[in-house]
Coordinates of C-alpha atoms and ligand atoms in Angstrom, one line a residue:
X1 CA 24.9 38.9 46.6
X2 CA 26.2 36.1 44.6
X3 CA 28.7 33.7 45.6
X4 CA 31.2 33.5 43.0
X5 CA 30.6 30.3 42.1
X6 CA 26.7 31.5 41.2
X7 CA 28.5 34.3 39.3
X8 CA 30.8 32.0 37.6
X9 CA 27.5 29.9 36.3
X10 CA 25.6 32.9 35.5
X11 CA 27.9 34.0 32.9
X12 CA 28.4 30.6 31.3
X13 CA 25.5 30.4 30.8
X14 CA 24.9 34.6 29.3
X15 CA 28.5 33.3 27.4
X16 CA 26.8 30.6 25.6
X17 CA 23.9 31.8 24.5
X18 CA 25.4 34.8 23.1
X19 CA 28.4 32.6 22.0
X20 CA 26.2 30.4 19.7
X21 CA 24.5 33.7 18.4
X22 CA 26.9 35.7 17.6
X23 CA 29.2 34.6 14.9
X24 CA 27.7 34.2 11.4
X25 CA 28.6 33.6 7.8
X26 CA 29.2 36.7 6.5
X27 CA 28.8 35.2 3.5
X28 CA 27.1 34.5 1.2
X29 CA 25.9 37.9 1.1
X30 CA 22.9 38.0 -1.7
X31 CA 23.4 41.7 -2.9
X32 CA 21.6 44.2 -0.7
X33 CA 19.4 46.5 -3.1
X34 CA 20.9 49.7 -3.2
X35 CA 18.6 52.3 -1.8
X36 CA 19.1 55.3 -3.3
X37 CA 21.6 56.6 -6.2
X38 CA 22.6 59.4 -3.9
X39 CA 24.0 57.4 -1.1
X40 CA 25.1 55.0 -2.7
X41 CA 27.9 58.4 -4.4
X42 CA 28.3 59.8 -1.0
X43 CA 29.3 56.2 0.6
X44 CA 31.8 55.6 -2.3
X45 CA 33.6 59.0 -1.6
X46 CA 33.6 59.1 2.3
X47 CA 35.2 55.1 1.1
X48 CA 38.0 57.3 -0.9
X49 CA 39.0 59.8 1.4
X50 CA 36.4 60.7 3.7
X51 CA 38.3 63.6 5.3
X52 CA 39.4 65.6 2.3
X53 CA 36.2 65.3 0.5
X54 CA 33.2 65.4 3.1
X55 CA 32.8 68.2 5.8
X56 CA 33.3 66.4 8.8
X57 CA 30.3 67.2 11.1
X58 CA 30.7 67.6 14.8
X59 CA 32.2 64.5 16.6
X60 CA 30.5 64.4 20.5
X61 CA 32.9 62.6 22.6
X62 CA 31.1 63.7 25.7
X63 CA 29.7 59.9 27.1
X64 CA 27.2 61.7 28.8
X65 CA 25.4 62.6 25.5
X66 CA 22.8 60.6 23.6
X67 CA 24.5 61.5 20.6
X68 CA 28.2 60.6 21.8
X69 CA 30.1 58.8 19.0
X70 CA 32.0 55.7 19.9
X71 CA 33.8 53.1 18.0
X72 CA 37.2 51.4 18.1
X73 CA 38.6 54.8 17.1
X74 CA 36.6 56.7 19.4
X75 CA 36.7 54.9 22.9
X76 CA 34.4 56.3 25.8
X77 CA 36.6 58.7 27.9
X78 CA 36.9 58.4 30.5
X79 CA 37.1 54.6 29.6
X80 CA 35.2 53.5 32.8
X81 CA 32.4 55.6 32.2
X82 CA 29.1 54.5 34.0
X83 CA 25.8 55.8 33.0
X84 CA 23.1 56.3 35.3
X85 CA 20.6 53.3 34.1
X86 CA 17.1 52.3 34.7
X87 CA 15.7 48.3 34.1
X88 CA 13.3 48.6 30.9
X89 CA 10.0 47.8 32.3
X90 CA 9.4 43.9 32.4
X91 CA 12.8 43.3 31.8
X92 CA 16.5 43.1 33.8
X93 CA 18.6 44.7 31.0
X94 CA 18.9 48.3 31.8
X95 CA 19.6 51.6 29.7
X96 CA 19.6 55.0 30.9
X97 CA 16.1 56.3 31.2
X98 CA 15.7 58.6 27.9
X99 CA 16.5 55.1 25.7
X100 CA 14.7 53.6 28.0
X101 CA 11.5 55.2 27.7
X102 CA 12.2 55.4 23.7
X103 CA 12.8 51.4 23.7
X104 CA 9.4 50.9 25.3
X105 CA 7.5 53.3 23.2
X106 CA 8.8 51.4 20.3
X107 CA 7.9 47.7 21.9
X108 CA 4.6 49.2 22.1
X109 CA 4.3 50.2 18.7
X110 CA 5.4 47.0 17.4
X111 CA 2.9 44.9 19.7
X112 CA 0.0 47.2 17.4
X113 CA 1.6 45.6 14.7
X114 CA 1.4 42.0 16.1
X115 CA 5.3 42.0 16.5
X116 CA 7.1 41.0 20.0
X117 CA 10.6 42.9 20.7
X118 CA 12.2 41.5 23.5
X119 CA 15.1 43.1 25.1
X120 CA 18.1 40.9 24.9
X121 CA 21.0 43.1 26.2
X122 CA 21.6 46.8 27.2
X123 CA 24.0 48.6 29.2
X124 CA 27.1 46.6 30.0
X125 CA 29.7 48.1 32.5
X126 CA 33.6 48.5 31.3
X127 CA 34.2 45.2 34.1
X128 CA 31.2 43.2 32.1
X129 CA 32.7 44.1 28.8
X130 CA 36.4 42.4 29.6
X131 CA 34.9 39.4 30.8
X132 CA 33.5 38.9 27.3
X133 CA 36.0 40.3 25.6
X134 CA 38.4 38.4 27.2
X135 CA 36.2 35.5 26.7
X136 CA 36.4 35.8 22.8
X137 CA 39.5 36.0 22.4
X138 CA 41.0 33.4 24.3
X139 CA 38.4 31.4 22.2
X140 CA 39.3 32.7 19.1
X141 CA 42.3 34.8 19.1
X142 CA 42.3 38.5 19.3
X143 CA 42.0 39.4 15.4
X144 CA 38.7 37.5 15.0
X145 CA 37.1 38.2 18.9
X146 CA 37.9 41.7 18.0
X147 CA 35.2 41.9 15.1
X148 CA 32.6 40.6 17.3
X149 CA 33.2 42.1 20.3
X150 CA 34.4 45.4 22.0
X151 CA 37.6 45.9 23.7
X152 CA 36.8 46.9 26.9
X153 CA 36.1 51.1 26.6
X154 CA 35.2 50.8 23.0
X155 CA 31.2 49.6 22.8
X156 CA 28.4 51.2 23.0
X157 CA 26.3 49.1 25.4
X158 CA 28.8 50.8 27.7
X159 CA 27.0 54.2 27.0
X160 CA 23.8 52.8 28.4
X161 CA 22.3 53.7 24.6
X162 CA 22.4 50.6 23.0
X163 CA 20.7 47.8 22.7
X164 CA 20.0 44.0 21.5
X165 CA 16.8 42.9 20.3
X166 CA 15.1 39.2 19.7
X167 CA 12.3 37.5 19.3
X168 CA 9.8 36.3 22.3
X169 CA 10.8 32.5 20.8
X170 CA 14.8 33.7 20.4
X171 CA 14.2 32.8 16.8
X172 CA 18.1 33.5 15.4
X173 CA 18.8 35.4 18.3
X174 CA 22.1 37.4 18.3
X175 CA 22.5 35.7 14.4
X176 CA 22.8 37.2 10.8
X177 CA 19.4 35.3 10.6
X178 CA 17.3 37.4 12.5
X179 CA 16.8 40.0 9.9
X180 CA 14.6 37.7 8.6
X181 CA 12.5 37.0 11.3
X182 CA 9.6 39.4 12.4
X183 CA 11.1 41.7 14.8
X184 CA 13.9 41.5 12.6
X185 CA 12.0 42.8 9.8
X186 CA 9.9 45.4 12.1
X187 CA 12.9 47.2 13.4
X188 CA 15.3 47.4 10.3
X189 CA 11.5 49.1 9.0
X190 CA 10.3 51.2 12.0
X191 CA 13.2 51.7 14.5
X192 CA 14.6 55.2 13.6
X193 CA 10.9 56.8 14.2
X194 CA 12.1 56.0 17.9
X195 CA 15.1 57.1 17.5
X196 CA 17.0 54.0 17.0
X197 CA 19.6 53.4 14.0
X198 CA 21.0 49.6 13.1
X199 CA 24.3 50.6 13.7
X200 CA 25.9 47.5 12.2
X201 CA 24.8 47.2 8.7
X202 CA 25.3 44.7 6.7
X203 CA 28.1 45.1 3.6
X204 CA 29.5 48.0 6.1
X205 CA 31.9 45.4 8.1
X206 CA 35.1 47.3 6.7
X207 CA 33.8 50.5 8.0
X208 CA 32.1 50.1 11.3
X209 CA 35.0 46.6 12.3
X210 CA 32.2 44.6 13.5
X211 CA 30.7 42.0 11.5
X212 CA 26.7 42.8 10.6
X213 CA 24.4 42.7 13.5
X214 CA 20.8 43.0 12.8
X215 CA 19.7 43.2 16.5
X216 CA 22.1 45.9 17.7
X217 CA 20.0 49.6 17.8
X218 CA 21.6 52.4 19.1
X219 CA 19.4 55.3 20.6
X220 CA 20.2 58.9 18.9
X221 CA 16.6 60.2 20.3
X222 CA 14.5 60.9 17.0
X223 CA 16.1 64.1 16.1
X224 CA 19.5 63.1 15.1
X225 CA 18.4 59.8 14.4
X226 CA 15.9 61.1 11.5
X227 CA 19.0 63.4 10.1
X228 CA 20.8 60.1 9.9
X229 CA 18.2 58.5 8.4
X230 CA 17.3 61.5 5.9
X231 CA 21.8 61.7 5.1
X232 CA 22.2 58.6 3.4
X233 CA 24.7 57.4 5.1
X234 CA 24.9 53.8 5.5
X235 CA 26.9 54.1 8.7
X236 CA 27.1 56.7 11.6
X237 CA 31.1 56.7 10.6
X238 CA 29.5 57.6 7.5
X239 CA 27.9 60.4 8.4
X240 CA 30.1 61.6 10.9
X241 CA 32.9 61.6 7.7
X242 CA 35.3 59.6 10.0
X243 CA 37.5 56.8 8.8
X244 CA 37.0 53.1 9.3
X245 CA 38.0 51.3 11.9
X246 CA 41.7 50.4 10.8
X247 CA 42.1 47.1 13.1
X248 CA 39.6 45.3 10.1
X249 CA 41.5 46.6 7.5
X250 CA 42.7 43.5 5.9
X251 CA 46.7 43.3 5.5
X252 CA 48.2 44.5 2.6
X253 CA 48.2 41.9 -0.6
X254 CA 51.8 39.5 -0.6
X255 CA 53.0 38.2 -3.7
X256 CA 52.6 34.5 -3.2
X257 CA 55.3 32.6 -2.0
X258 CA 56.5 35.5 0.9
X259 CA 56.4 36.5 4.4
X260 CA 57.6 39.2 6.4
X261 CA 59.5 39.2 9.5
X262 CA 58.2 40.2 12.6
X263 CA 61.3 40.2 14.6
X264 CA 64.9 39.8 14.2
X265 CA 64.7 36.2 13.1
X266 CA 66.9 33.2 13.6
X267 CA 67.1 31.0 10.2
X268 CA 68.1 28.0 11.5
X269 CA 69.4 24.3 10.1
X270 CA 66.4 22.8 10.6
X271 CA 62.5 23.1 11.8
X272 CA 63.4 23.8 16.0
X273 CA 65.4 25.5 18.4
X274 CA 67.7 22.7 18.7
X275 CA 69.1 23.3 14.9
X276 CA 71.7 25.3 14.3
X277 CA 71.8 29.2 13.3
X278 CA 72.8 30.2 9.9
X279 CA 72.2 33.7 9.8
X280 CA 69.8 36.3 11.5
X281 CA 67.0 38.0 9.5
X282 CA 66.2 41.8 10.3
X283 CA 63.0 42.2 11.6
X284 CA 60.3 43.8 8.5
X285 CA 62.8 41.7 6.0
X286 CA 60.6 40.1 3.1
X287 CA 61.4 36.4 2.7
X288 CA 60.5 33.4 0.4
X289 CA 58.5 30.7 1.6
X290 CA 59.9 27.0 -0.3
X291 CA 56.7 25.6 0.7
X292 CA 57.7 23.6 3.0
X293 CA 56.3 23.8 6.6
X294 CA 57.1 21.3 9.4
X295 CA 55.6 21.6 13.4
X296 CA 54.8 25.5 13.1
X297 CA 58.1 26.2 11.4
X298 CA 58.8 27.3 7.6
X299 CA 61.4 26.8 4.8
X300 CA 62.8 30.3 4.0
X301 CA 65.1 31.5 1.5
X302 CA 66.7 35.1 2.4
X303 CA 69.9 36.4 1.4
X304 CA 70.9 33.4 -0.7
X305 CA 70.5 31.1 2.6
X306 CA 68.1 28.3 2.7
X307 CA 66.8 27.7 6.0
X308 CA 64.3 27.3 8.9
X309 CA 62.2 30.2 10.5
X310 CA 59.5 29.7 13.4
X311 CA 56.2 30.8 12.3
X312 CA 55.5 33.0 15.4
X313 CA 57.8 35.7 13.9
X314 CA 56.7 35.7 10.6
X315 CA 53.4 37.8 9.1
X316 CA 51.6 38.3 5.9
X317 CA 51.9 34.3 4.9
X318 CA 51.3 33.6 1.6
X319 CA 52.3 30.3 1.0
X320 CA 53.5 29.4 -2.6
X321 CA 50.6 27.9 -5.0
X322 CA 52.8 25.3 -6.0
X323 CA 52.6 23.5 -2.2
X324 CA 50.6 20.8 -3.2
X325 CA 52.6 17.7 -2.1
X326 CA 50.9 17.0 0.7
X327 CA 47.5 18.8 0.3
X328 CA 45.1 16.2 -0.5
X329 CA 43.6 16.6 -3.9
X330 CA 39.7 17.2 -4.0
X331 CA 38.7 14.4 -3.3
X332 CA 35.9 13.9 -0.4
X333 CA 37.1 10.7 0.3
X334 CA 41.0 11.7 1.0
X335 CA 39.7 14.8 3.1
X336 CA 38.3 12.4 5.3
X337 CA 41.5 10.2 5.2
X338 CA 43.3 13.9 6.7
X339 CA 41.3 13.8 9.1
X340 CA 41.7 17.7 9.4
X341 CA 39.7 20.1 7.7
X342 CA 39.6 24.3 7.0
X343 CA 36.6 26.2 7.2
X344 CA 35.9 28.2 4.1
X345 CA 33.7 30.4 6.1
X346 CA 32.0 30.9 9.7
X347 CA 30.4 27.9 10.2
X348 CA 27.7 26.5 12.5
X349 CA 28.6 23.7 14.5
X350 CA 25.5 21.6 15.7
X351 CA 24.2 19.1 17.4
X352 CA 23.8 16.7 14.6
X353 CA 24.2 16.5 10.9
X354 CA 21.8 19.2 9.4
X355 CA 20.6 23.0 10.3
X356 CA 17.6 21.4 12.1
X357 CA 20.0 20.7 15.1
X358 CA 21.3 22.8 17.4
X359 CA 24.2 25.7 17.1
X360 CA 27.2 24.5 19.8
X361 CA 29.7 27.0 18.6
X362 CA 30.2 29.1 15.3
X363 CA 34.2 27.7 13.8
X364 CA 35.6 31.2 12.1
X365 CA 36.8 30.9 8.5
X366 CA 40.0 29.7 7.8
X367 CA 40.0 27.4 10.6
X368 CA 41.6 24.0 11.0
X369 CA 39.1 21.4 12.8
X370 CA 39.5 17.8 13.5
X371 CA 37.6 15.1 11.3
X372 CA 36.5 12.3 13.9
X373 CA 34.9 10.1 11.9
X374 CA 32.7 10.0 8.5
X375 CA 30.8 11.8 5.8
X376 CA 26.8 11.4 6.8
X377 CA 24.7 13.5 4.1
X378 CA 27.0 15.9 3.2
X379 CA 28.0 16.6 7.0
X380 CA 31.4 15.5 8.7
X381 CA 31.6 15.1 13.1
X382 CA 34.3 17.4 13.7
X383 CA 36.2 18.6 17.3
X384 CA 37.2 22.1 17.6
X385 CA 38.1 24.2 20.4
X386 CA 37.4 21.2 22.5
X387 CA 33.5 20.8 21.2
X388 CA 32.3 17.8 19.2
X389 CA 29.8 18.5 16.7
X390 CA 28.8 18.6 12.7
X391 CA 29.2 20.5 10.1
X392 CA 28.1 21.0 6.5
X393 CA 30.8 20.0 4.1
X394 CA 29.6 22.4 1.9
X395 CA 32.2 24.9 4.0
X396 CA 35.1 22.8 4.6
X397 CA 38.2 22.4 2.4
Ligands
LIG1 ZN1 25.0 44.9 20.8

């Protein structure tokens, strides 16, 4: 038994490491050869309208069975499910005994080869899965934690047929990176003749909702794994001609310069509570943003009224280009001046200034971060979410 306190430490620690592994750049994605003209056809039409145009093939929602389908769209039922597992030989993470046996036949294989899996993560219980997911989000708000984590009920580890690889040396472990390290390498090659698929791909984000993970397998058992394989399909939505995950889809285009209401919304006199009420805005109203923005609050014109809105109740942003009295031109030594910068993408922070030094925490894009002090080759020290650490210029605005 563990005393909670023991517990408490024990998943810091499990948080962190899987924390400064998990989050990416997307970007900048170097084209991905195309495979094969013929999936490359089938992709772009299940893309269109996958229900119309592909015959959908049998969906197993049955958590039971190695070849149950699960996704945001397709949560485990019942949502607490619990597999029978068994610990992979040599290890503590646990799957249930069929990808069990498959994972080690596999690890096997790849030692003939001079390549060292090692298991990183398996079978996670619905309880296990909120504590991360929970985690995530109160780190970096729902929309984001949501595309690199499962709500509780949703992910596959939960099924007991998934899991996370790495290298013996934890070489990019949990990161886009590891594709290009040797296991990396020796399970996108070799891990369907085990009955493994990657089931995050990369360039798939829109369909599957999770960003590209290199060291996430998911056991089909060889048969349906090889039909996978043999179809094409880039993704197991893909061949199962279901949808995309719709919480990923990004929100529709605004014309610069608008917003949309979210509630029945007070304009108001000025920026605050304390200012007085002009008129009430229905809630899904379009409005126009002046440009202006002052302590979370923006300048709105709506119904010939000019006026104050709180941000919390408006969506789809799209501040007018025009706002550039008080962005600092681009000019390194202003954005310093700032002292506040936006990520550009999902960046590293580290331990010092360059990717020799460790990850602390991975800042999503679009981000605001603190500046604390200046420019040292091309890196800024920057706070966010509480950590101090550095981070390439190259990605800040
Ligand atoms: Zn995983």
């Amino acid at each position: 038994m563990k005393s909670p306190r023991m517990l408490r430490l024990s998943l810091a620690t499990t948080l962190s490491v899987a924390l400064m592994a998990t989050l990416m750049p997307l970007a900048p994605a170097s084209a991905t050869p195309s495979i094969a003209a013929p999936s490359e056809i089938s992709t772009q039409a299940l893309s269109v309208d996958s229900a119309v145009h592909i015959a959908a093939r049998k969906i197993q929602r049955d958590p039971s069975r190695t070849d149950v389908f699960v996704n945001k769209s397709y949560p485990l039922s019942p949502k607490k499910y619990a597999p029978k597992t068994v610990a992979v030989p040599g290890t503590n993470v646990r799957l249930k005994s069929s990808a069990s046996s498959a994972y080690t036949t596999m690890v096997k294989a790849a030692a003939k080869d001079g390549v060292k899996i090692r298991a990183v993560s398996g079978y996670r219980s619905y309880a296990r899965q909120a504590e991360l997911y929970n985690y995530y989000t109160r780190i970096y708000g729902q929309s984001y934690a949501s595309k690199i984590s499962a709500v509780p009920g949703t992910s596959e580890h939960q099924t007991g047929l998934a899991i996370d690889v790495g290298n013996n040396n934890s070489a990019c472990g949990l990161q886009a990176c590891f594709a290009d390290t040797p296991v990396g390498r020796w399970v996108a090659k070799n891990a369907h003749k085990y009955g493994f698929i990657l089931r995050y791909p990369k360039g798939q984000e829109s369909i599957t909702g999770y960003s590209y993970e290199p060291w996430h397998f998911r056991y089909l058992g060889t048969s349906l794994a090889k039909s996978y394989k043999n179809s094409g399909a880039k993704t197991l939505e893909a061949y199962y001609g279901v949808a995309g995950s719709k919480s990923t889809t990004p929100p529709s285009k605004s014309a610069k310069g608008t917003a949309k209401t979210s509630a029945n919304l007070n304009m108001r006199s000025g920026a605050g509570t304390g200012n007085r009420i002009l008129l009430t805005i229905p809630n899904g109203k379009t409005v126009k943003l002046t440009g202006s923005k002052n302590s979370g609050w923006y300048q709105v014109q709506y119904s010939s009224k000019t006026g104050w809105v709180s941000g919390k109740y408006l969506k789809n942003i799209s501040m007018p280009s025009n706002t550039s009295k008080d962005t600092p031109k681009k000019d390194d030594s202003k954005t310093i001046k700032a002292k506040s910068a936006k990520t550009t993408e999902n960046l590293n922070m580290r331990s010092g200034n360059g990717t020799n030094h460790r990850i602390i925490l991975t800042i999503p894009k679009g981000k605001k971060v603190s500046v604390t002090g200046s420019k040292k080759s091309g890196w800024y020290p920057v706070k966010y979410a509480g950590k101090n650490g550095w981070a390439s210029g190259k990605y800040l605005r």
